[in-house]
Short mmCIF file of C-alpha atoms in Angstrom, two decimals:
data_model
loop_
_atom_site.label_atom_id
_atom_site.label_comp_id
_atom_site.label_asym_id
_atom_site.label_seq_id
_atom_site.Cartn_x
_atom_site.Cartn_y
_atom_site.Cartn_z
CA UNK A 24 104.45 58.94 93.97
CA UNK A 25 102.59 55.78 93.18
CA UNK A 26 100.46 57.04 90.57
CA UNK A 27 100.77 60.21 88.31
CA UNK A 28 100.72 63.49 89.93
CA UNK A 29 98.33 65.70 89.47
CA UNK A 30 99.21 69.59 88.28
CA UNK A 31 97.12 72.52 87.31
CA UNK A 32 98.84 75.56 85.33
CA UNK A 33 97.69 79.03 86.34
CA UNK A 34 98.30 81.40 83.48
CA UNK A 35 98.44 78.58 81.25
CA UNK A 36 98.59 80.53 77.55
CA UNK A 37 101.85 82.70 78.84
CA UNK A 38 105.32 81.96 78.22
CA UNK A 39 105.90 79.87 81.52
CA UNK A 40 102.57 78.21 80.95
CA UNK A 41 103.28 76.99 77.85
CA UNK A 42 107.15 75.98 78.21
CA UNK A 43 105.72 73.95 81.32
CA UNK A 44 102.84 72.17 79.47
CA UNK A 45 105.93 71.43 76.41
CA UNK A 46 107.48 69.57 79.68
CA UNK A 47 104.86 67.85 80.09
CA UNK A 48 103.95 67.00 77.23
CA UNK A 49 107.39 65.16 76.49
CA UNK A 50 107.25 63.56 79.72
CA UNK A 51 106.37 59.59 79.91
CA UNK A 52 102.58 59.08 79.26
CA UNK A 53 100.84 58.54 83.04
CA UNK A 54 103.41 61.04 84.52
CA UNK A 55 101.63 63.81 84.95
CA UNK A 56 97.72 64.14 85.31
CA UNK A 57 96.03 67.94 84.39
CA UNK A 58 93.81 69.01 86.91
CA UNK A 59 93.35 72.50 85.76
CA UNK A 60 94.58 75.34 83.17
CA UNK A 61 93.66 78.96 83.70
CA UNK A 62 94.08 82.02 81.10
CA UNK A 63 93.23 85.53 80.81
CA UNK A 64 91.81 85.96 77.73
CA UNK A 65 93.82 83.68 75.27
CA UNK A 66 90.39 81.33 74.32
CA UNK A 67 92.10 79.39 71.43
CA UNK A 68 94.93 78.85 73.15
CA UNK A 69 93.61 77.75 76.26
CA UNK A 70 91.27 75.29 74.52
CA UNK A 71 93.96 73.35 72.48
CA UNK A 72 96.06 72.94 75.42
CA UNK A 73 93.05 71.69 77.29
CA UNK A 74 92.20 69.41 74.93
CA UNK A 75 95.74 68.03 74.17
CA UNK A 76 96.36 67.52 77.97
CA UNK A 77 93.01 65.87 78.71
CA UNK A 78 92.43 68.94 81.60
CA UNK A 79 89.49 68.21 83.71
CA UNK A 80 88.77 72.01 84.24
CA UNK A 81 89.53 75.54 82.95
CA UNK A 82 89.05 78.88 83.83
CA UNK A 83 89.47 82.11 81.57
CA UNK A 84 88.89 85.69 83.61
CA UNK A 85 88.04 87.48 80.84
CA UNK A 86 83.94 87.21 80.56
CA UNK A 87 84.02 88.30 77.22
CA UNK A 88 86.34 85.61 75.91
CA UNK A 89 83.81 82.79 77.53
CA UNK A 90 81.63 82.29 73.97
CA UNK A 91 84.84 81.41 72.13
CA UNK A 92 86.05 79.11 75.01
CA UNK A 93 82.80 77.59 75.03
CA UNK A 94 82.60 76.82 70.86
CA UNK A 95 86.07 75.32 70.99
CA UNK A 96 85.63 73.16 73.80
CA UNK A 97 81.88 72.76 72.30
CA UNK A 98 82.74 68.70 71.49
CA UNK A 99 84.45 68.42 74.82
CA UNK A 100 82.01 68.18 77.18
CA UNK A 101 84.21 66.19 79.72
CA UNK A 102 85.93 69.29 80.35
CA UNK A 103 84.25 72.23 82.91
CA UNK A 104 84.66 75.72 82.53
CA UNK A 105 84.86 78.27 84.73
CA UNK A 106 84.58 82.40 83.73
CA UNK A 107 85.46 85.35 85.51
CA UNK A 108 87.96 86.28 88.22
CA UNK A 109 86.46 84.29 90.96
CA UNK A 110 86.61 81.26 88.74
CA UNK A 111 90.30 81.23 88.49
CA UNK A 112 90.48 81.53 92.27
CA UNK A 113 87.91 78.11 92.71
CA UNK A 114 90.82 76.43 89.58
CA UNK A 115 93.76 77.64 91.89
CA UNK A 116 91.81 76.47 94.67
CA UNK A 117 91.12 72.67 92.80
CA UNK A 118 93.35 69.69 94.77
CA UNK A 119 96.57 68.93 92.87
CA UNK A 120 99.98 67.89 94.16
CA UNK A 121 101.80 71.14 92.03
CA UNK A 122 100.53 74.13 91.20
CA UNK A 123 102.67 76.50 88.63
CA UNK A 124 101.83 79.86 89.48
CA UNK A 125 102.30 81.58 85.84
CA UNK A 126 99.78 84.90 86.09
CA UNK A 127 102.00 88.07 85.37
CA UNK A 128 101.50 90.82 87.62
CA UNK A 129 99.05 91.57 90.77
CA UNK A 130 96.88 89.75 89.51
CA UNK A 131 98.45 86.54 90.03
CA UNK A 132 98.19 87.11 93.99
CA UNK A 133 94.66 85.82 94.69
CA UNK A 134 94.43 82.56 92.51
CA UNK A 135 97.97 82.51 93.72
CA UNK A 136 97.09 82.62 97.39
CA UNK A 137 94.51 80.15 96.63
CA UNK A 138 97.29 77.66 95.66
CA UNK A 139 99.43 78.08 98.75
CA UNK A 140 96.66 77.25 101.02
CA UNK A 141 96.45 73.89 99.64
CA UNK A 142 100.00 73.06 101.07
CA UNK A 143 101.11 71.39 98.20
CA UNK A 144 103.98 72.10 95.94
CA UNK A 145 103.79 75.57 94.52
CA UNK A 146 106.15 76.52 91.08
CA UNK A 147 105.73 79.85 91.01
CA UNK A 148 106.69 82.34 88.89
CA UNK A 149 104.60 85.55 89.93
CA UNK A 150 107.36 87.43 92.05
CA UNK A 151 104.70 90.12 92.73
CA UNK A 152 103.81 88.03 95.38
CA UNK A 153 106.40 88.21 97.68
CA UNK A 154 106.66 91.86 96.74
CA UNK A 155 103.52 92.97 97.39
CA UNK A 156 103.05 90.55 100.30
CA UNK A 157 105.88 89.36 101.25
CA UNK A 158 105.40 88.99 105.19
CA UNK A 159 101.67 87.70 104.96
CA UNK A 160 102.63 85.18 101.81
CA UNK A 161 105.71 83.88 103.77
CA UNK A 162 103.32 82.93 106.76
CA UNK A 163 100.31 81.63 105.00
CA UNK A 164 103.01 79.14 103.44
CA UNK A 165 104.27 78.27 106.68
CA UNK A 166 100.86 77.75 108.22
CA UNK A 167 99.40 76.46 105.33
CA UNK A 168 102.63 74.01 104.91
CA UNK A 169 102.94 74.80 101.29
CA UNK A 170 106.61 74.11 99.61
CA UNK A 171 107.79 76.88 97.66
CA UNK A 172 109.47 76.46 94.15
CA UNK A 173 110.92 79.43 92.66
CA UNK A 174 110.97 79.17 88.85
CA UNK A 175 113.03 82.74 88.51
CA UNK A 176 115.99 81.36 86.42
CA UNK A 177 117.40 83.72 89.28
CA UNK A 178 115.75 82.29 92.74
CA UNK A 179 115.81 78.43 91.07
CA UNK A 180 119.69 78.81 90.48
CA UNK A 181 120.16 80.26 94.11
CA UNK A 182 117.63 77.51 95.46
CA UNK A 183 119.58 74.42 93.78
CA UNK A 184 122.49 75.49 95.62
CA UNK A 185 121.43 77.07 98.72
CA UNK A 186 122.25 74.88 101.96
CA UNK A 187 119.42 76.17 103.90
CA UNK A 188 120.46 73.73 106.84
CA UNK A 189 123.48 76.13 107.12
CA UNK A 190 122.16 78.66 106.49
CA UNK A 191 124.52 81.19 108.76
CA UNK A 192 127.35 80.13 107.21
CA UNK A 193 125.65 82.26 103.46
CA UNK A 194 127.84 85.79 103.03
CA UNK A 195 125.33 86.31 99.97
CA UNK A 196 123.40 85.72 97.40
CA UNK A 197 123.76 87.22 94.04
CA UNK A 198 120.99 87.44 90.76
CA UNK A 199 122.85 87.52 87.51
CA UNK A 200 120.95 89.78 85.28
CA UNK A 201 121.60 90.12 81.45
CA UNK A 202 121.41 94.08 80.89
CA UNK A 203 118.78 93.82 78.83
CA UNK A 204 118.68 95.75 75.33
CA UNK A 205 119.89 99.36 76.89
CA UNK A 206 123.16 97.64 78.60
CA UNK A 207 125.37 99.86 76.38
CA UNK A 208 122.89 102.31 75.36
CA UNK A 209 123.44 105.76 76.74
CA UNK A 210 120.90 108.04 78.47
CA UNK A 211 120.53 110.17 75.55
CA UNK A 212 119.69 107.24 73.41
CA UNK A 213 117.35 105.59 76.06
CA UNK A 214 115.55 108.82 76.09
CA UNK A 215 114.41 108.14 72.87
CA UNK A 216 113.98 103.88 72.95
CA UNK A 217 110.66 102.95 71.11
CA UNK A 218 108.35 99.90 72.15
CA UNK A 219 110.35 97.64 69.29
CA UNK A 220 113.81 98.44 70.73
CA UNK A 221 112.89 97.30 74.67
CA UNK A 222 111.62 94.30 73.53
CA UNK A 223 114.13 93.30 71.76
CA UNK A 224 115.81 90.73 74.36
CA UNK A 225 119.05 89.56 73.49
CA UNK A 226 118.94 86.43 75.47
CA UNK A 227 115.30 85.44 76.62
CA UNK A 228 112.15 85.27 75.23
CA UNK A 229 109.61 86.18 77.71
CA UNK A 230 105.97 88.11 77.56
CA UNK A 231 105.67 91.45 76.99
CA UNK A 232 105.68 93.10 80.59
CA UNK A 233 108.51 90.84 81.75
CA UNK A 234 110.52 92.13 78.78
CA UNK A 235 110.25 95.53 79.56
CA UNK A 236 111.12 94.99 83.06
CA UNK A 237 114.36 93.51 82.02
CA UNK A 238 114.96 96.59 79.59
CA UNK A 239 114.48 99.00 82.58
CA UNK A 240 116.25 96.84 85.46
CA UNK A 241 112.88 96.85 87.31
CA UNK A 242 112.79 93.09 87.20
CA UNK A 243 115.83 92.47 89.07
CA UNK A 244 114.50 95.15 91.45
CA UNK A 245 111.53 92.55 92.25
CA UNK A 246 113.79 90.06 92.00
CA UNK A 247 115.57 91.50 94.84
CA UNK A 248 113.15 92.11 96.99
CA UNK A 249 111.29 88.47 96.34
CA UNK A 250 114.50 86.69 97.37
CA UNK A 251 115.27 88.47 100.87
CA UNK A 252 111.74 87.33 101.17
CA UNK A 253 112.23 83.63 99.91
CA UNK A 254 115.56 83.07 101.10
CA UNK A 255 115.13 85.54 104.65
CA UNK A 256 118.43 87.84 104.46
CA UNK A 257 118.60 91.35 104.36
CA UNK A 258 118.95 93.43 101.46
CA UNK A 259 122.66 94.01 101.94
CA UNK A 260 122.94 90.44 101.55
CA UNK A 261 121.55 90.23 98.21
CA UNK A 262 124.01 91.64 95.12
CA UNK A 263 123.43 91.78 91.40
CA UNK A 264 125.53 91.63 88.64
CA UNK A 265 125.45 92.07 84.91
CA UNK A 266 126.23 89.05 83.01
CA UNK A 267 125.06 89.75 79.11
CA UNK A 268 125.94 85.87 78.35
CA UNK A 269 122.70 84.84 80.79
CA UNK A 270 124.98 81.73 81.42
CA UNK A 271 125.35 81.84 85.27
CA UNK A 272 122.02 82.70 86.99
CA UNK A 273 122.34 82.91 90.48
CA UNK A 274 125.60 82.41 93.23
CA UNK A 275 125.49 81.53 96.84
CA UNK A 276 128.71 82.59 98.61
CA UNK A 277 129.45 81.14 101.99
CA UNK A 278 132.09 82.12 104.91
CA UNK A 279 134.71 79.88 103.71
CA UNK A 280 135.00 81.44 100.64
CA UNK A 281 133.16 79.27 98.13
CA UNK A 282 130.97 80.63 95.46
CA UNK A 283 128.70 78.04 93.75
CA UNK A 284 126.74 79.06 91.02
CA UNK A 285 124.22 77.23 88.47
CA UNK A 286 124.48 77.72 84.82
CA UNK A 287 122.48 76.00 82.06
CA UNK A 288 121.15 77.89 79.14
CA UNK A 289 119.03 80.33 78.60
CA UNK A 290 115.54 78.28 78.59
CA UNK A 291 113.32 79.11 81.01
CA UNK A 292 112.42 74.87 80.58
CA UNK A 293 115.55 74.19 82.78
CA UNK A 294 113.85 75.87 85.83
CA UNK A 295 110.73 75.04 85.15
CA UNK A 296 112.15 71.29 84.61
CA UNK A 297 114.06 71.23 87.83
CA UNK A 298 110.48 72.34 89.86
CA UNK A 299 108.05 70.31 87.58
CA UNK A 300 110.22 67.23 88.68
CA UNK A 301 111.25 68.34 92.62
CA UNK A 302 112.62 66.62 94.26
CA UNK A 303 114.15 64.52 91.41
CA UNK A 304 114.79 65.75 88.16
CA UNK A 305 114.05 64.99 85.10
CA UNK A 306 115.15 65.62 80.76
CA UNK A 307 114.04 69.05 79.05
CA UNK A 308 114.77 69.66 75.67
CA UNK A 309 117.47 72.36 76.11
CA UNK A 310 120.56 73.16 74.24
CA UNK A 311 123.49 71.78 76.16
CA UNK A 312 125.61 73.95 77.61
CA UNK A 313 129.35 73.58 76.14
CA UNK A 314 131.89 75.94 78.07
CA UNK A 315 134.34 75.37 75.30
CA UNK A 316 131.91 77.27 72.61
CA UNK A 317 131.23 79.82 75.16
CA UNK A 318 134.61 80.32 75.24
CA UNK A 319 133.99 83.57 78.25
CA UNK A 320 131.72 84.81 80.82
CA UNK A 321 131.61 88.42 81.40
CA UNK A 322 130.36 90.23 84.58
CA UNK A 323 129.44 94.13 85.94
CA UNK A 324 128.24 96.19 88.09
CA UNK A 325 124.67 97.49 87.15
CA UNK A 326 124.77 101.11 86.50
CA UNK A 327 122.38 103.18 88.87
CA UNK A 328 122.15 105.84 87.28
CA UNK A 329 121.06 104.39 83.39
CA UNK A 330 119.17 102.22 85.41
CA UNK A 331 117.20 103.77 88.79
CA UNK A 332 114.81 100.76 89.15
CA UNK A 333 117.12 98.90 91.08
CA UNK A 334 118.06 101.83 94.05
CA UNK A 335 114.01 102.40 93.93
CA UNK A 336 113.52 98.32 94.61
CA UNK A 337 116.30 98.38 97.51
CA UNK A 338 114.92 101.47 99.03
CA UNK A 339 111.68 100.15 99.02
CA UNK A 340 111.89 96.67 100.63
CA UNK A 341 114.39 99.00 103.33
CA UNK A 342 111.35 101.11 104.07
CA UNK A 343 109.12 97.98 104.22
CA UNK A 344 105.30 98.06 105.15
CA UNK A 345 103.90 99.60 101.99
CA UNK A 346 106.77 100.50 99.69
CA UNK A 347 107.20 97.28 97.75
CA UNK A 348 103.40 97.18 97.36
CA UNK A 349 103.08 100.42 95.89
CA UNK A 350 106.55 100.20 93.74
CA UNK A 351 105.35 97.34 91.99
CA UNK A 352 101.58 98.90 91.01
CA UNK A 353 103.15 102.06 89.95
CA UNK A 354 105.66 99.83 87.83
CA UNK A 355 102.90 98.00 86.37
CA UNK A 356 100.96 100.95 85.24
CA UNK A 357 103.85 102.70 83.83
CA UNK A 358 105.09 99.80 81.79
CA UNK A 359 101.31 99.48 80.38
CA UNK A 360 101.62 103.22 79.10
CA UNK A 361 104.91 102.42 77.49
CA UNK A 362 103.69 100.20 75.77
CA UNK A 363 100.89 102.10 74.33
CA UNK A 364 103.08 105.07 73.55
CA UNK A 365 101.53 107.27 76.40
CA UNK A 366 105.22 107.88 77.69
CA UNK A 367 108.54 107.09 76.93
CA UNK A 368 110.83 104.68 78.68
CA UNK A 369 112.63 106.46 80.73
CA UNK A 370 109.61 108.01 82.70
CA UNK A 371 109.15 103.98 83.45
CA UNK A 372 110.88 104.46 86.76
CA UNK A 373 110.60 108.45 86.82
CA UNK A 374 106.86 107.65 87.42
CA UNK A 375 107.86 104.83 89.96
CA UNK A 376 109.83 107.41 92.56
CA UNK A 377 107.03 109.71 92.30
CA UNK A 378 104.21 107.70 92.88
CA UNK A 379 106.48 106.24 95.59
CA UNK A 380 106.77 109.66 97.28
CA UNK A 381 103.14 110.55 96.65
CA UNK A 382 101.79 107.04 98.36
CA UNK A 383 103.77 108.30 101.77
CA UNK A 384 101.60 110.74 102.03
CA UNK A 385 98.43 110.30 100.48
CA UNK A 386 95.55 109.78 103.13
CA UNK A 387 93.65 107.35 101.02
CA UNK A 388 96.76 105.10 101.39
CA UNK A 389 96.36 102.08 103.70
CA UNK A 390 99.55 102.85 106.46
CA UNK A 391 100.23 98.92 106.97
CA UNK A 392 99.95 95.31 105.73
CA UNK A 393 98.02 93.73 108.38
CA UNK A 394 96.37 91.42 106.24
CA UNK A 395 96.14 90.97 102.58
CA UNK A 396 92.67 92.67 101.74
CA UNK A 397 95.35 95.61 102.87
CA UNK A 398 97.64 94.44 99.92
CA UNK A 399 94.74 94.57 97.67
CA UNK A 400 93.53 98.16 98.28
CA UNK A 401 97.27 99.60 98.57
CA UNK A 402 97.33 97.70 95.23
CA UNK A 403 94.36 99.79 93.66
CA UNK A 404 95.19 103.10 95.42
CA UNK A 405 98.82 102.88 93.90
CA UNK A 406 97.47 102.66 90.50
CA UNK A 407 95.30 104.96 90.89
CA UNK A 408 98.11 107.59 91.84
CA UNK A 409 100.01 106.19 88.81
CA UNK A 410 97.08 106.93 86.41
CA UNK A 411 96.23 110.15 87.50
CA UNK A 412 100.07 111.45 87.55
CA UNK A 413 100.64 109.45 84.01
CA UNK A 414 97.34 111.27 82.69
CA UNK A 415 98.82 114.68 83.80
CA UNK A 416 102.51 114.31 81.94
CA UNK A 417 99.98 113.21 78.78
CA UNK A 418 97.83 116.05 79.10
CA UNK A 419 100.77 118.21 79.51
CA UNK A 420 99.59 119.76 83.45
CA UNK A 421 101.86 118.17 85.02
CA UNK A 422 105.56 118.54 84.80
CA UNK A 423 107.66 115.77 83.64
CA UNK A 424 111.13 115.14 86.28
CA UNK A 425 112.98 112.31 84.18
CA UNK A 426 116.40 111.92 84.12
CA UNK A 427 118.62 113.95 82.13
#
């Protein structure tokens, strides 16, 4: 590009938001130009970043965290500000040549949406939207002629070496995952796992939700289901493996017998690097990776029983239509009563297959995905189940089927 390139950071204040803007800070000055940073509520946070990146514009949904965006940015007047929902949408929606797509959750999908349909270069790193809408996204990027950049340590190590001009020739793809906390704990003891012990990552340090995903093997189950999405293959061709060392994150076997795999550290900069720069690449300030020091690389199966999430994420994206939608809702509001102490971890994905089997038959249900206002309401109708069942097990009138 002839001049610097301009990027906006959606979910600025998170963990991928702020490992991107460290990238760009360190980058040569005139690289990189900020169009626009969005937060949820993080008002101090998303104020010094403005201000130390020279944004032109952000956005914070939270209303009632406006007042304290609006006194820290008070001698700032260059810089606009949007507040409310909507508003993130209209900074999603703001021309820039990359977009990083950092929102956790659901609520990622419309300012994500927004980003797509400029056509540009999208880093993303909301999976829940290729598993809530994985059909609908895929074409909107297509028509909209968006490129897609997974930042997934997973999805970017499978991208880097995935020969998509050959793309017949792939046996599979395989996600690496790192067992989480629980890898060796058994049932008995995950039965009783408190908030401090599931996030207690041995490898990454991500936000809260993610972390709890990883302790329950529900991320990889998104994981899965985003990259027969991204990369178009069937479940069946899509494996995962335990690798505690988090060294190798992603393979691509082909037919004549080759498996190449990326490895780099565990820094979700690398990733982020490799998308912020696409289609060169550029330094991050990562630990090098030194084989020698490693000294081994171990790898497993995932156990399904200690860990359902992944059979529930498989069987979902095999039913299709509104599975994957409603999987990752129900996940969302279980993993928010974990964390406030409303359940313990194991009904995590006890919840999931229930509200799974409720949403087949509940009339209030949409039956299809034929556009993505039917994403949002099988979005709200799925929590809604969740909530209600949750609020039973709490109140104690409804029983409680977790594993034993």
């Amino acid at each position: 590009m002839s001049g610097p390139r301009r990027i906006s950071v959606l979910g600025a204040t998170g963990s991928v938001g702020l490992a991107t803007l460290d990238l760009v800070a360190r980058a040569e000055p005139g690289t990189y130009d900020v169009v626009a940073l969005t937060a949820r509520s993080n008002a101090g946070e998303l104020a010094a970043q403005a201000i130390r990146h020279r944004a032109g514009h952000v956005a914070i949904a939270d209303p009632e965290a406006a007042p304290a965006l609006r006194r820290a940015l008070s001698d700032h007047p260059d810089i606009t500000i949007g507040v409310g929902e909507a508003a993130v949408c209209e900074a999603a929606a703001m021309p820039a040549d990359w977009i990083m797509a950092a929102i956790v959750g659901a609520a990622g999908l419309r300012p994500t949406l927004e980003a797509v349909r400029q056509g540009t270069a999208l880093a993303f790193a909301n999976k829940e939207c290729l598993v809530c809408a994985g059909p609908l996204f895929m074409q909107e990027a297509a028509r909209c002629g968006a490129t897609l950049l997974p930042v997934d340590s997973e999805h970017n190590a499978v991208f880097q070496v995935f020969n998509g001009a050959h793309r017949d020739t792939i046996r599979a793809i395989t996600l690496t995952a790192s067992g989480g906390p629980f890898r060796t704990w058994p049932l008995a003891r995950m039965r009783m796992a408190a908030r401090a012990d599931a996030l207690a990552h041995p490898t990454w340090e991500m936000g809260a939700k993610i972390t709890i995903d990883s302790a329950s093997m529900m991320n990889k189950g998104l994981e899965i289901i985003e990259a027969c999405w991204l990369f178009d293959l069937p479940p069946e061709q899509v494996e995962v493996v335990v690798h505690p060392q988090s060294i190798v994150h992603g393979l691509v076997e082909y037919a004549d017998g080759s498996l190449l795999a990326q490895l780099g550290s565990p820094d979700m900069r690398t990733p982020i690097a490799s998308t912020l720069a696409w289609p060169e690449r550029m330094a991050a300030p990562v630990e090098r990776l030194r084989l020698a020091e490693i000294a081994r690389l171990d790898f497993e199966p995932p156990d399904m029983e200690r860990f359902p999430a992944i059979r529930l994420a498989r069987e979902a994206i095999r039913a299709g239509g509104i599975a994957p939608a409603v999987l990752n809702a129900a996940n969302e509001v279980a993993v928010e009563a974990f964390l406030d102490g409303r359940i313990g971890f194991l009904d995590i994905a006890a919840s999931v297959e229930e509200v799974l089997a409720l949403g087949q038959g509940d009339t209030n249900m949409p039956r299809s995905l034929s556009d993505f206002e039917d994403v949002f309401a099988i979005d709200r109708r799925a929590r809604e189940l969740a909530r209600d069942l949750i609020a039973g097990w709490t109140a104690g009138t409804q029983s409680r089927n977790t594993m034993s």
